[in-house]
mmCIF file of C-alpha atoms and ligand atoms in Angstrom:
data_model
loop_
_atom_site.group_PDB
_atom_site.id
_atom_site.type_symbol
_atom_site.label_atom_id
_atom_site.label_comp_id
_atom_site.label_asym_id
_atom_site.label_seq_id
_atom_site.Cartn_x
_atom_site.Cartn_y
_atom_site.Cartn_z
ATOM 1 C CA UNK A 1 0.548 20.024 -9.889
ATOM 2 C CA UNK A 2 -1.822 19.180 -6.711
ATOM 3 C CA UNK A 3 -2.599 16.032 -5.352
ATOM 4 C CA UNK A 4 -4.944 14.443 -2.560
ATOM 5 C CA UNK A 5 -3.226 13.299 0.818
ATOM 6 C CA UNK A 6 -4.204 12.141 4.335
ATOM 7 C CA UNK A 7 -2.576 14.466 6.714
ATOM 8 C CA UNK A 8 -2.397 14.408 10.446
ATOM 9 C CA UNK A 9 -1.821 17.731 12.263
ATOM 10 C CA UNK A 10 -0.715 18.643 15.760
ATOM 11 C CA UNK A 11 -3.192 20.876 17.590
ATOM 12 C CA UNK A 12 -3.715 21.931 20.858
ATOM 13 C CA UNK A 13 -6.736 19.414 20.994
ATOM 14 C CA UNK A 14 -4.331 16.549 20.023
ATOM 15 C CA UNK A 15 -3.808 14.947 16.625
ATOM 16 C CA UNK A 16 -6.220 15.845 14.200
ATOM 17 C CA UNK A 17 -6.743 13.942 10.633
ATOM 18 C CA UNK A 18 -8.322 15.232 7.602
ATOM 19 C CA UNK A 19 -8.153 14.596 3.505
ATOM 20 C CA UNK A 20 -6.303 17.351 2.023
ATOM 21 C CA UNK A 21 -4.981 18.676 -1.423
ATOM 22 C CA UNK A 22 -1.047 19.187 -1.391
ATOM 23 C CA UNK A 23 1.420 20.409 -3.781
ATOM 24 C CA UNK A 24 4.059 18.149 -5.418
ATOM 25 C CA UNK A 25 6.420 21.096 -4.978
ATOM 26 C CA UNK A 26 5.835 20.293 -0.983
ATOM 27 C CA UNK A 27 7.264 16.803 -1.035
ATOM 28 C CA UNK A 28 10.537 16.084 0.626
ATOM 29 C CA UNK A 29 13.714 15.897 -1.749
ATOM 30 C CA UNK A 30 14.226 12.535 -3.335
ATOM 31 C CA UNK A 31 15.174 10.914 -6.821
ATOM 32 C CA UNK A 32 11.895 9.310 -7.699
ATOM 33 C CA UNK A 33 8.552 10.630 -7.912
ATOM 34 C CA UNK A 34 6.195 8.124 -7.815
ATOM 35 C CA UNK A 35 2.122 8.120 -8.732
ATOM 36 C CA UNK A 36 0.813 6.327 -5.570
ATOM 37 C CA UNK A 37 -2.071 3.535 -7.228
ATOM 38 C CA UNK A 38 -2.167 1.566 -3.640
ATOM 39 C CA UNK A 39 -1.015 1.858 -0.045
ATOM 40 C CA UNK A 40 -2.010 -0.353 3.073
ATOM 41 C CA UNK A 41 -2.781 0.243 6.433
ATOM 42 C CA UNK A 42 -0.343 -1.035 9.150
ATOM 43 C CA UNK A 43 -0.178 -0.784 13.042
ATOM 44 C CA UNK A 44 2.744 1.377 12.829
ATOM 45 C CA UNK A 45 0.651 3.843 10.433
ATOM 46 C CA UNK A 46 -1.697 4.188 13.454
ATOM 47 C CA UNK A 47 1.214 5.038 15.733
ATOM 48 C CA UNK A 48 2.170 7.528 13.472
ATOM 49 C CA UNK A 49 -1.175 9.355 13.171
ATOM 50 C CA UNK A 50 -1.506 9.417 17.002
ATOM 51 C CA UNK A 51 1.825 11.140 17.475
ATOM 52 C CA UNK A 52 3.920 8.400 18.924
ATOM 53 C CA UNK A 53 7.546 9.879 19.127
ATOM 54 C CA UNK A 54 9.076 6.726 18.103
ATOM 55 C CA UNK A 55 7.672 6.595 14.978
ATOM 56 C CA UNK A 56 7.014 10.149 13.682
ATOM 57 C CA UNK A 57 8.318 13.536 15.507
ATOM 58 C CA UNK A 58 7.088 16.520 13.139
ATOM 59 C CA UNK A 59 3.927 17.367 11.816
ATOM 60 C CA UNK A 60 1.809 18.245 9.954
ATOM 61 C CA UNK A 61 2.715 14.413 8.261
ATOM 62 C CA UNK A 62 1.229 12.189 5.785
ATOM 63 C CA UNK A 63 1.607 8.738 7.338
ATOM 64 C CA UNK A 64 1.714 5.477 5.049
ATOM 65 C CA UNK A 65 4.866 3.022 5.687
ATOM 66 C CA UNK A 66 3.543 1.340 2.369
ATOM 67 C CA UNK A 67 3.214 2.400 -1.203
ATOM 68 C CA UNK A 68 2.916 0.914 -4.724
ATOM 69 C CA UNK A 69 2.640 2.882 -8.028
ATOM 70 C CA UNK A 70 4.612 3.989 -11.326
ATOM 71 C CA UNK A 71 7.617 6.309 -11.723
ATOM 72 C CA UNK A 72 6.687 9.756 -13.239
ATOM 73 C CA UNK A 73 10.215 10.832 -12.862
ATOM 74 C CA UNK A 74 13.695 9.648 -11.583
ATOM 75 C CA UNK A 75 17.007 11.973 -11.284
ATOM 76 C CA UNK A 76 19.113 8.442 -11.687
ATOM 77 C CA UNK A 77 19.195 5.851 -14.354
ATOM 78 C CA UNK A 78 17.778 3.358 -11.993
ATOM 79 C CA UNK A 79 14.299 3.703 -13.289
ATOM 80 C CA UNK A 80 12.171 4.858 -16.263
ATOM 81 C CA UNK A 81 8.948 6.536 -16.180
ATOM 82 C CA UNK A 82 6.294 4.015 -16.112
ATOM 83 C CA UNK A 83 7.857 1.290 -14.229
ATOM 84 C CA UNK A 84 6.004 -0.343 -11.289
ATOM 85 C CA UNK A 85 7.499 -0.020 -8.483
ATOM 86 C CA UNK A 86 6.975 -0.785 -4.340
ATOM 87 C CA UNK A 87 8.173 1.225 -1.437
ATOM 88 C CA UNK A 88 7.999 -0.254 2.082
ATOM 89 C CA UNK A 89 9.922 0.603 5.130
ATOM 90 C CA UNK A 90 13.087 2.716 5.362
ATOM 91 C CA UNK A 91 11.635 6.352 6.724
ATOM 92 C CA UNK A 92 8.515 6.353 4.425
ATOM 93 C CA UNK A 93 5.417 7.361 6.609
ATOM 94 C CA UNK A 94 7.700 7.970 9.476
ATOM 95 C CA UNK A 95 9.384 11.204 8.909
ATOM 96 C CA UNK A 96 9.163 11.099 5.522
ATOM 97 C CA UNK A 97 5.668 11.998 3.804
ATOM 98 C CA UNK A 98 3.958 8.566 3.225
ATOM 99 C CA UNK A 99 2.004 6.383 0.952
ATOM 100 C CA UNK A 100 -1.719 7.742 2.124
ATOM 101 C CA UNK A 101 -1.305 10.229 -0.777
ATOM 102 C CA UNK A 102 -1.372 9.955 -4.643
ATOM 103 C CA UNK A 103 2.378 11.136 -4.913
ATOM 104 C CA UNK A 104 5.648 10.268 -2.851
ATOM 105 C CA UNK A 105 9.105 11.322 -3.462
ATOM 106 C CA UNK A 106 11.917 9.088 -2.094
ATOM 107 C CA UNK A 107 15.460 8.125 -2.442
ATOM 108 C CA UNK A 108 16.240 5.595 -5.374
ATOM 109 C CA UNK A 109 17.747 3.041 -2.728
ATOM 110 C CA UNK A 110 14.011 2.739 -1.047
ATOM 111 C CA UNK A 111 12.511 1.671 -4.493
ATOM 112 C CA UNK A 112 12.100 -2.097 -5.281
ATOM 113 C CA UNK A 113 10.968 -3.000 -8.940
ATOM 114 C CA UNK A 114 7.792 -4.908 -8.744
ATOM 115 C CA UNK A 115 8.543 -8.441 -9.558
ATOM 116 C CA UNK A 116 7.098 -10.401 -12.553
ATOM 117 C CA UNK A 117 3.828 -12.380 -11.124
ATOM 118 C CA UNK A 118 2.930 -9.859 -8.617
ATOM 119 C CA UNK A 119 0.566 -6.926 -9.303
ATOM 120 C CA UNK A 120 0.513 -3.541 -7.557
ATOM 121 C CA UNK A 121 -2.599 -4.475 -5.853
ATOM 122 C CA UNK A 122 -1.524 -7.766 -4.658
ATOM 123 C CA UNK A 123 1.904 -6.325 -3.458
ATOM 124 C CA UNK A 124 -0.066 -3.837 -1.122
ATOM 125 C CA UNK A 125 -2.849 -6.592 0.218
ATOM 126 C CA UNK A 126 0.430 -8.113 1.259
ATOM 127 C CA UNK A 127 2.363 -4.655 2.226
ATOM 128 C CA UNK A 128 4.563 -4.241 5.227
ATOM 129 C CA UNK A 129 2.420 -6.833 7.335
ATOM 130 C CA UNK A 130 2.311 -9.467 4.482
ATOM 131 C CA UNK A 131 5.926 -9.023 3.862
ATOM 132 C CA UNK A 132 6.903 -9.245 7.474
ATOM 133 C CA UNK A 133 4.946 -12.464 7.999
ATOM 134 C CA UNK A 134 7.274 -13.679 4.855
ATOM 135 C CA UNK A 135 10.232 -12.272 6.445
ATOM 136 C CA UNK A 136 9.549 -14.490 9.573
ATOM 137 C CA UNK A 137 8.972 -17.628 7.637
ATOM 138 C CA UNK A 138 11.942 -17.168 5.347
ATOM 139 C CA UNK A 139 14.283 -16.707 8.661
ATOM 140 C CA UNK A 140 12.503 -19.623 10.539
ATOM 141 C CA UNK A 141 13.254 -21.859 7.648
ATOM 142 C CA UNK A 142 16.414 -20.617 7.139
ATOM 143 C CA UNK A 143 16.847 -21.529 11.011
ATOM 144 C CA UNK A 144 16.190 -25.105 10.218
ATOM 145 C CA UNK A 145 12.022 -25.513 10.364
ATOM 146 C CA UNK A 146 10.534 -27.414 8.165
ATOM 147 C CA UNK A 147 6.930 -29.157 7.866
ATOM 148 C CA UNK A 148 8.333 -32.230 9.917
ATOM 149 C CA UNK A 149 9.472 -29.621 12.639
ATOM 150 C CA UNK A 150 5.867 -29.700 14.217
ATOM 151 C CA UNK A 151 3.065 -27.313 14.106
ATOM 152 C CA UNK A 152 3.717 -23.513 13.678
ATOM 153 C CA UNK A 153 2.014 -21.235 15.999
ATOM 154 C CA UNK A 154 0.976 -17.620 15.064
ATOM 155 C CA UNK A 155 -0.302 -15.154 17.594
ATOM 156 C CA UNK A 156 -2.463 -12.104 16.912
ATOM 157 C CA UNK A 157 -3.803 -14.424 14.147
ATOM 158 C CA UNK A 158 -6.583 -12.392 12.593
ATOM 159 C CA UNK A 159 -4.337 -9.228 12.378
ATOM 160 C CA UNK A 160 -2.530 -7.943 9.161
ATOM 161 C CA UNK A 161 0.889 -10.053 10.001
ATOM 162 C CA UNK A 162 -0.771 -12.856 11.515
ATOM 163 C CA UNK A 163 -3.596 -13.550 8.914
ATOM 164 C CA UNK A 164 -0.779 -13.591 5.959
ATOM 165 C CA UNK A 165 1.381 -15.676 8.251
ATOM 166 C CA UNK A 166 -1.431 -18.478 8.817
ATOM 167 C CA UNK A 167 -2.421 -18.333 5.211
ATOM 168 C CA UNK A 168 1.443 -18.806 3.784
ATOM 169 C CA UNK A 169 2.232 -21.326 6.380
ATOM 170 C CA UNK A 170 -0.788 -23.285 5.438
ATOM 171 C CA UNK A 171 -0.122 -23.086 1.645
ATOM 172 C CA UNK A 172 3.431 -24.215 2.438
ATOM 173 C CA UNK A 173 2.232 -27.462 3.837
ATOM 174 C CA UNK A 174 2.728 -26.355 7.669
ATOM 175 C CA UNK A 175 0.218 -27.510 10.671
ATOM 176 C CA UNK A 176 -0.741 -23.925 11.914
ATOM 177 C CA UNK A 177 -2.188 -23.035 15.407
ATOM 178 C CA UNK A 178 -3.384 -19.620 15.692
ATOM 179 C CA UNK A 179 -3.860 -17.626 18.795
ATOM 180 C CA UNK A 180 -7.090 -15.121 18.545
ATOM 181 C CA UNK A 181 -8.720 -12.767 21.077
ATOM 182 C CA UNK A 182 -11.586 -12.636 18.707
ATOM 183 C CA UNK A 183 -14.079 -15.700 19.444
ATOM 184 C CA UNK A 184 -16.311 -14.817 16.254
ATOM 185 C CA UNK A 185 -13.331 -15.140 13.915
ATOM 186 C CA UNK A 186 -12.542 -19.049 14.351
ATOM 187 C CA UNK A 187 -14.227 -19.769 11.147
ATOM 188 C CA UNK A 188 -12.434 -17.028 9.386
ATOM 189 C CA UNK A 189 -9.053 -18.588 10.787
ATOM 190 C CA UNK A 190 -9.997 -22.077 9.849
ATOM 191 C CA UNK A 191 -10.643 -20.767 6.223
ATOM 192 C CA UNK A 192 -7.011 -19.361 6.253
ATOM 193 C CA UNK A 193 -5.944 -22.833 6.982
ATOM 194 C CA UNK A 194 -5.626 -22.954 10.669
ATOM 195 C CA UNK A 195 -6.125 -26.160 12.271
ATOM 196 C CA UNK A 196 -6.119 -25.499 15.934
ATOM 197 C CA UNK A 197 -7.309 -22.105 17.692
ATOM 198 C CA UNK A 198 -5.693 -20.862 21.044
ATOM 199 C CA UNK A 199 -7.546 -18.063 23.026
ATOM 200 C CA UNK A 200 -5.013 -15.143 24.206
ATOM 201 C CA UNK A 201 -5.780 -16.544 27.509
ATOM 202 C CA UNK A 202 -4.364 -19.969 26.847
ATOM 203 C CA UNK A 203 -1.569 -18.260 25.272
ATOM 204 C CA UNK A 204 -0.539 -16.407 27.913
ATOM 205 C CA UNK A 205 -0.983 -18.859 30.689
ATOM 206 C CA UNK A 206 1.849 -20.774 32.782
ATOM 207 C CA UNK A 207 4.165 -17.343 32.457
ATOM 208 C CA UNK A 208 5.479 -17.868 35.882
ATOM 209 C CA UNK A 209 6.752 -21.829 35.088
ATOM 210 C CA UNK A 210 10.374 -21.791 33.450
ATOM 211 C CA UNK A 211 9.544 -24.177 30.700
ATOM 212 C CA UNK A 212 6.108 -25.488 29.313
ATOM 213 C CA UNK A 213 5.319 -28.470 27.328
ATOM 214 C CA UNK A 214 7.047 -29.194 24.075
ATOM 215 C CA UNK A 215 4.495 -28.170 21.409
ATOM 216 C CA UNK A 216 5.893 -25.927 18.363
ATOM 217 C CA UNK A 217 8.052 -26.690 15.482
ATOM 218 C CA UNK A 218 8.182 -22.740 14.981
ATOM 219 C CA UNK A 219 6.307 -19.841 16.018
ATOM 220 C CA UNK A 220 5.498 -16.227 14.461
ATOM 221 C CA UNK A 221 4.978 -13.785 17.414
ATOM 222 C CA UNK A 222 3.488 -10.597 16.540
ATOM 223 C CA UNK A 223 2.277 -9.414 20.117
ATOM 224 C CA UNK A 224 5.536 -9.555 22.347
ATOM 225 C CA UNK A 225 4.712 -9.686 26.239
ATOM 226 C CA UNK A 226 4.461 -13.167 28.204
ATOM 227 C CA UNK A 227 3.126 -14.819 25.116
ATOM 228 C CA UNK A 228 6.063 -14.273 23.337
ATOM 229 C CA UNK A 229 8.220 -15.934 26.180
ATOM 230 C CA UNK A 230 5.516 -18.750 26.754
ATOM 231 C CA UNK A 231 6.065 -19.676 22.519
ATOM 232 C CA UNK A 232 9.963 -19.787 23.475
ATOM 233 C CA UNK A 233 8.975 -22.049 26.438
ATOM 234 C CA UNK A 234 6.655 -24.115 24.341
ATOM 235 C CA UNK A 235 9.286 -24.863 21.131
ATOM 236 C CA UNK A 236 10.064 -28.324 20.626
ATOM 237 C CA UNK A 237 13.940 -28.815 20.946
ATOM 238 C CA UNK A 238 16.228 -26.876 18.482
ATOM 239 C CA UNK A 239 13.416 -25.104 17.266
ATOM 240 C CA UNK A 240 12.756 -21.008 16.695
ATOM 241 C CA UNK A 241 10.626 -17.959 17.124
ATOM 242 C CA UNK A 242 10.436 -15.091 15.189
ATOM 243 C CA UNK A 243 9.539 -12.001 16.975
ATOM 244 C CA UNK A 244 8.058 -9.289 15.013
ATOM 245 C CA UNK A 245 5.418 -7.364 16.953
ATOM 246 C CA UNK A 246 4.615 -5.762 20.459
ATOM 247 C CA UNK A 247 1.011 -5.073 20.450
ATOM 248 C CA UNK A 248 0.171 -7.006 23.912
ATOM 249 C CA UNK A 249 3.797 -5.533 25.358
ATOM 250 C CA UNK A 250 7.598 -4.656 24.477
ATOM 251 C CA UNK A 251 8.437 -6.284 27.868
ATOM 252 C CA UNK A 252 8.455 -10.093 29.001
ATOM 253 C CA UNK A 253 9.821 -12.064 31.724
ATOM 254 C CA UNK A 254 12.456 -14.563 30.880
ATOM 255 C CA UNK A 255 15.017 -16.984 31.908
ATOM 256 C CA UNK A 256 17.957 -18.606 29.869
ATOM 257 C CA UNK A 257 16.821 -22.375 30.610
ATOM 258 C CA UNK A 258 14.458 -22.825 27.196
ATOM 259 C CA UNK A 259 18.083 -21.903 25.485
ATOM 260 C CA UNK A 260 20.131 -24.041 27.634
ATOM 261 C CA UNK A 261 18.247 -26.642 28.170
ATOM 262 C CA UNK A 262 16.145 -27.197 24.674
ATOM 263 C CA UNK A 263 18.646 -25.399 22.255
ATOM 264 C CA UNK A 264 15.804 -23.055 20.954
ATOM 265 C CA UNK A 265 16.417 -19.847 19.146
ATOM 266 C CA UNK A 266 14.576 -16.222 19.595
ATOM 267 C CA UNK A 267 14.747 -14.700 16.073
ATOM 268 C CA UNK A 268 14.493 -10.652 15.605
ATOM 269 C CA UNK A 269 12.713 -9.413 12.520
ATOM 270 C CA UNK A 270 12.984 -5.976 11.164
ATOM 271 C CA UNK A 271 11.234 -5.186 7.736
ATOM 272 C CA UNK A 272 12.254 -1.255 8.025
ATOM 273 C CA UNK A 273 15.979 -1.253 7.454
ATOM 274 C CA UNK A 274 16.248 -4.941 6.067
ATOM 275 C CA UNK A 275 18.588 -4.085 3.090
ATOM 276 C CA UNK A 276 17.270 -3.507 -0.462
ATOM 277 C CA UNK A 277 18.694 -7.046 -1.849
ATOM 278 C CA UNK A 278 16.905 -8.858 0.860
ATOM 279 C CA UNK A 279 13.751 -7.069 0.392
ATOM 280 C CA UNK A 280 13.742 -7.606 -3.399
ATOM 281 C CA UNK A 281 14.754 -11.276 -2.960
ATOM 282 C CA UNK A 282 11.892 -11.734 -0.456
ATOM 283 C CA UNK A 283 9.107 -10.025 -2.762
ATOM 284 C CA UNK A 284 10.869 -12.429 -5.343
ATOM 285 C CA UNK A 285 9.653 -15.300 -3.160
ATOM 286 C CA UNK A 286 6.263 -13.720 -2.541
ATOM 287 C CA UNK A 287 5.878 -13.299 -6.565
ATOM 288 C CA UNK A 288 6.518 -17.067 -7.002
ATOM 289 C CA UNK A 289 6.516 -20.152 -4.964
ATOM 290 C CA UNK A 290 4.845 -17.996 -1.924
ATOM 291 C CA UNK A 291 2.227 -16.490 -4.284
ATOM 292 C CA UNK A 292 -1.328 -17.029 -2.745
ATOM 293 C CA UNK A 293 -4.482 -15.117 -3.221
ATOM 294 C CA UNK A 294 -5.077 -13.346 -0.259
ATOM 295 C CA UNK A 295 -8.155 -11.310 -1.678
ATOM 296 C CA UNK A 296 -10.050 -12.753 1.112
ATOM 297 C CA UNK A 297 -8.185 -10.678 3.335
ATOM 298 C CA UNK A 298 -8.648 -7.390 1.858
ATOM 299 C CA UNK A 299 -10.653 -4.553 3.468
ATOM 300 C CA UNK A 300 -10.912 -1.778 0.653
ATOM 301 C CA UNK A 301 -10.186 1.824 2.124
ATOM 302 C CA UNK A 302 -10.165 5.001 0.615
ATOM 303 C CA UNK A 303 -8.378 8.356 1.904
ATOM 304 C CA UNK A 304 -11.707 9.440 3.781
ATOM 305 C CA UNK A 305 -12.184 5.866 5.396
ATOM 306 C CA UNK A 306 -8.570 5.787 7.159
ATOM 307 C CA UNK A 307 -9.437 8.077 10.509
ATOM 308 C CA UNK A 308 -11.761 5.105 11.304
ATOM 309 C CA UNK A 309 -9.768 2.446 10.576
ATOM 310 C CA UNK A 310 -6.640 4.006 12.556
ATOM 311 C CA UNK A 311 -8.930 3.842 15.432
ATOM 312 C CA UNK A 312 -9.931 0.348 14.892
ATOM 313 C CA UNK A 313 -6.407 -0.992 14.268
ATOM 314 C CA UNK A 314 -5.325 0.858 17.449
ATOM 315 C CA UNK A 315 -7.939 -0.874 19.353
ATOM 316 C CA UNK A 316 -6.938 -4.413 17.973
ATOM 317 C CA UNK A 317 -10.451 -4.725 15.998
ATOM 318 C CA UNK A 318 -9.013 -5.036 12.636
ATOM 319 C CA UNK A 319 -9.265 -8.404 10.605
ATOM 320 C CA UNK A 320 -6.942 -9.024 7.488
ATOM 321 C CA UNK A 321 -5.498 -6.125 5.801
ATOM 322 C CA UNK A 322 -6.718 -2.704 4.853
ATOM 323 C CA UNK A 323 -5.648 -1.738 1.443
ATOM 324 C CA UNK A 324 -5.706 1.856 0.268
ATOM 325 C CA UNK A 325 -6.850 2.359 -3.310
ATOM 326 C CA UNK A 326 -5.763 5.760 -4.569
HETATM 327 P P1 LIG B 1 -2.862 -5.768 13.588
HETATM 328 O O1 LIG B 1 -3.327 -4.703 14.236
HETATM 329 O O2 LIG B 1 -3.551 -5.748 12.191
HETATM 330 O O3 LIG B 1 -2.681 -7.172 14.269
HETATM 331 C C1 LIG B 1 -2.221 -7.311 15.720
HETATM 332 C C2 LIG B 1 -3.204 -8.390 16.185
HETATM 333 O O4 LIG B 1 -2.793 -8.714 17.179
HETATM 334 C C3 LIG B 1 -4.588 -8.001 16.468
HETATM 335 O O5 LIG B 1 -5.439 -8.078 15.392
HETATM 336 C C4 LIG B 1 -5.044 -8.927 17.545
HETATM 337 O O6 LIG B 1 -5.358 -10.101 16.794
HETATM 338 C C5 LIG B 1 -3.914 -9.060 18.316
HETATM 339 N N1 LIG B 1 -3.862 -8.157 19.375
HETATM 340 C C6 LIG B 1 -4.211 -6.904 19.638
HETATM 341 N N2 LIG B 1 -3.952 -6.222 20.925
HETATM 342 C C7 LIG B 1 -3.807 -7.428 21.625
HETATM 343 C C8 LIG B 1 -3.395 -7.779 22.998
HETATM 344 N N3 LIG B 1 -3.448 -6.805 23.802
HETATM 345 N N4 LIG B 1 -2.919 -8.988 23.470
HETATM 346 C C9 LIG B 1 -2.581 -9.785 22.521
HETATM 347 N N5 LIG B 1 -3.165 -9.706 21.125
HETATM 348 C C10 LIG B 1 -3.516 -8.628 20.507
HETATM 349 O O7 LIG B 1 -1.297 -5.401 13.505
HETATM 350 P P2 LIG B 1 0.004 -5.786 12.494
HETATM 351 O O8 LIG B 1 -0.089 -7.140 12.125
HETATM 352 O O9 LIG B 1 0.185 -4.826 11.387
HETATM 353 O O10 LIG B 1 1.135 -5.762 13.202
HETATM 354 C C11 LIG B 1 1.515 -6.477 14.279
HETATM 355 C C12 LIG B 1 2.601 -5.943 15.218
HETATM 356 O O11 LIG B 1 3.991 -6.173 14.464
HETATM 357 C C13 LIG B 1 2.556 -4.796 15.491
HETATM 358 O O12 LIG B 1 3.259 -4.665 16.906
HETATM 359 C C14 LIG B 1 3.321 -3.961 14.607
HETATM 360 O O13 LIG B 1 4.138 -2.967 15.276
HETATM 361 C C15 LIG B 1 4.458 -5.127 14.244
HETATM 362 N N6 LIG B 1 5.242 -5.126 13.132
HETATM 363 C C16 LIG B 1 6.533 -5.334 12.857
HETATM 364 C C17 LIG B 1 7.294 -5.153 11.841
HETATM 365 C C18 LIG B 1 8.672 -5.218 11.785
HETATM 366 O O14 LIG B 1 9.283 -4.951 11.232
HETATM 367 N N7 LIG B 1 9.513 -6.005 12.734
HETATM 368 C C19 LIG B 1 6.515 -5.020 10.483
HETATM 369 C C20 LIG B 1 5.251 -5.015 10.724
HETATM 370 C C21 LIG B 1 4.447 -5.020 11.726
HETATM 371 P P3 LIG B 1 -6.493 -11.261 17.534
HETATM 372 O O15 LIG B 1 -7.620 -10.462 17.842
HETATM 373 O O16 LIG B 1 -6.751 -12.496 16.373
HETATM 374 O O17 LIG B 1 -5.671 -11.601 18.727
#
């Protein structure tokens, strides 16, 4: 049976993108064949589509680290045909044919049952980016963050992870400060619930100082670089920063002083290899007490729109979440 798929091919001229017909028989081995209804565009998909060897090494390739759909066939007794499921992370869309296609075949150990209270569509408005925002907040709260800790800073705030983090934190009663490079998107961020907006320059200023004024009760950092460590240096006593991204830089200048003098924590966030049980727990929170209407964040995309959207996400111009309708 053939199906439509976005494909990236390596040619002498570089990495070329197109929408093609593929055959189910060409999908990798796996226990679960899924009819993909929705996927979403994440920064990592753009890295895959441009040949970043840390993400994808073998081409031709179909990216898409996210997929939500219904089970067509399962070789184990874990899923029945018709079950609604979500797959994010693990190797999906990296070196395993991904969610920018009407079919995926994956190991059952990557598959989460869609929790009651969440639609397939809503799960992909969240996607890896929204899930990661939730994972950051979950870990910050486990480290002691409460609404009394102080305002929470979110960097890269108009992006996928950032915009969901702003909306979710505001929904949970936190005071939110947002860092953005997009001067024309302040209204959008206030609409999501940010009460204060900082420019990227403000967030990166003072990187030569060992400590900055104590401001934040928590930080969700999606950009890395000096902005990340400025966040650590501006945490209130005993508070934490969750580091999940690197769009600015993977490297930063640091000293141990904030850790020794202010008892602060730098928390690592990985959504890819997070064990399935933990993934299910966080999806469960997003379906229940953390359920928020994110429809204002959605940009609807078809497979044919993906190439242009990939260029925009690489240029830092995407706002909110690109949701792929298959
Ligand atoms: P997006 O491109 O949607 O968002 C990133 C945002 O960062 C942009 O919208 C922009 O927001 C800001 N930005 C872009 N370039 C720069 C720059 N040079 N300096 C400072 N800010 C910049 O990406 P995602 O939200 O999907 O992903 C964000 C990061 O998180 C990526 O590095 C991604 O790889 C990582 N990630 C990690 C995961 C994990 O498991 N650890 C999972 C998911 C994502 P604005 O204009 O508002 O400043």
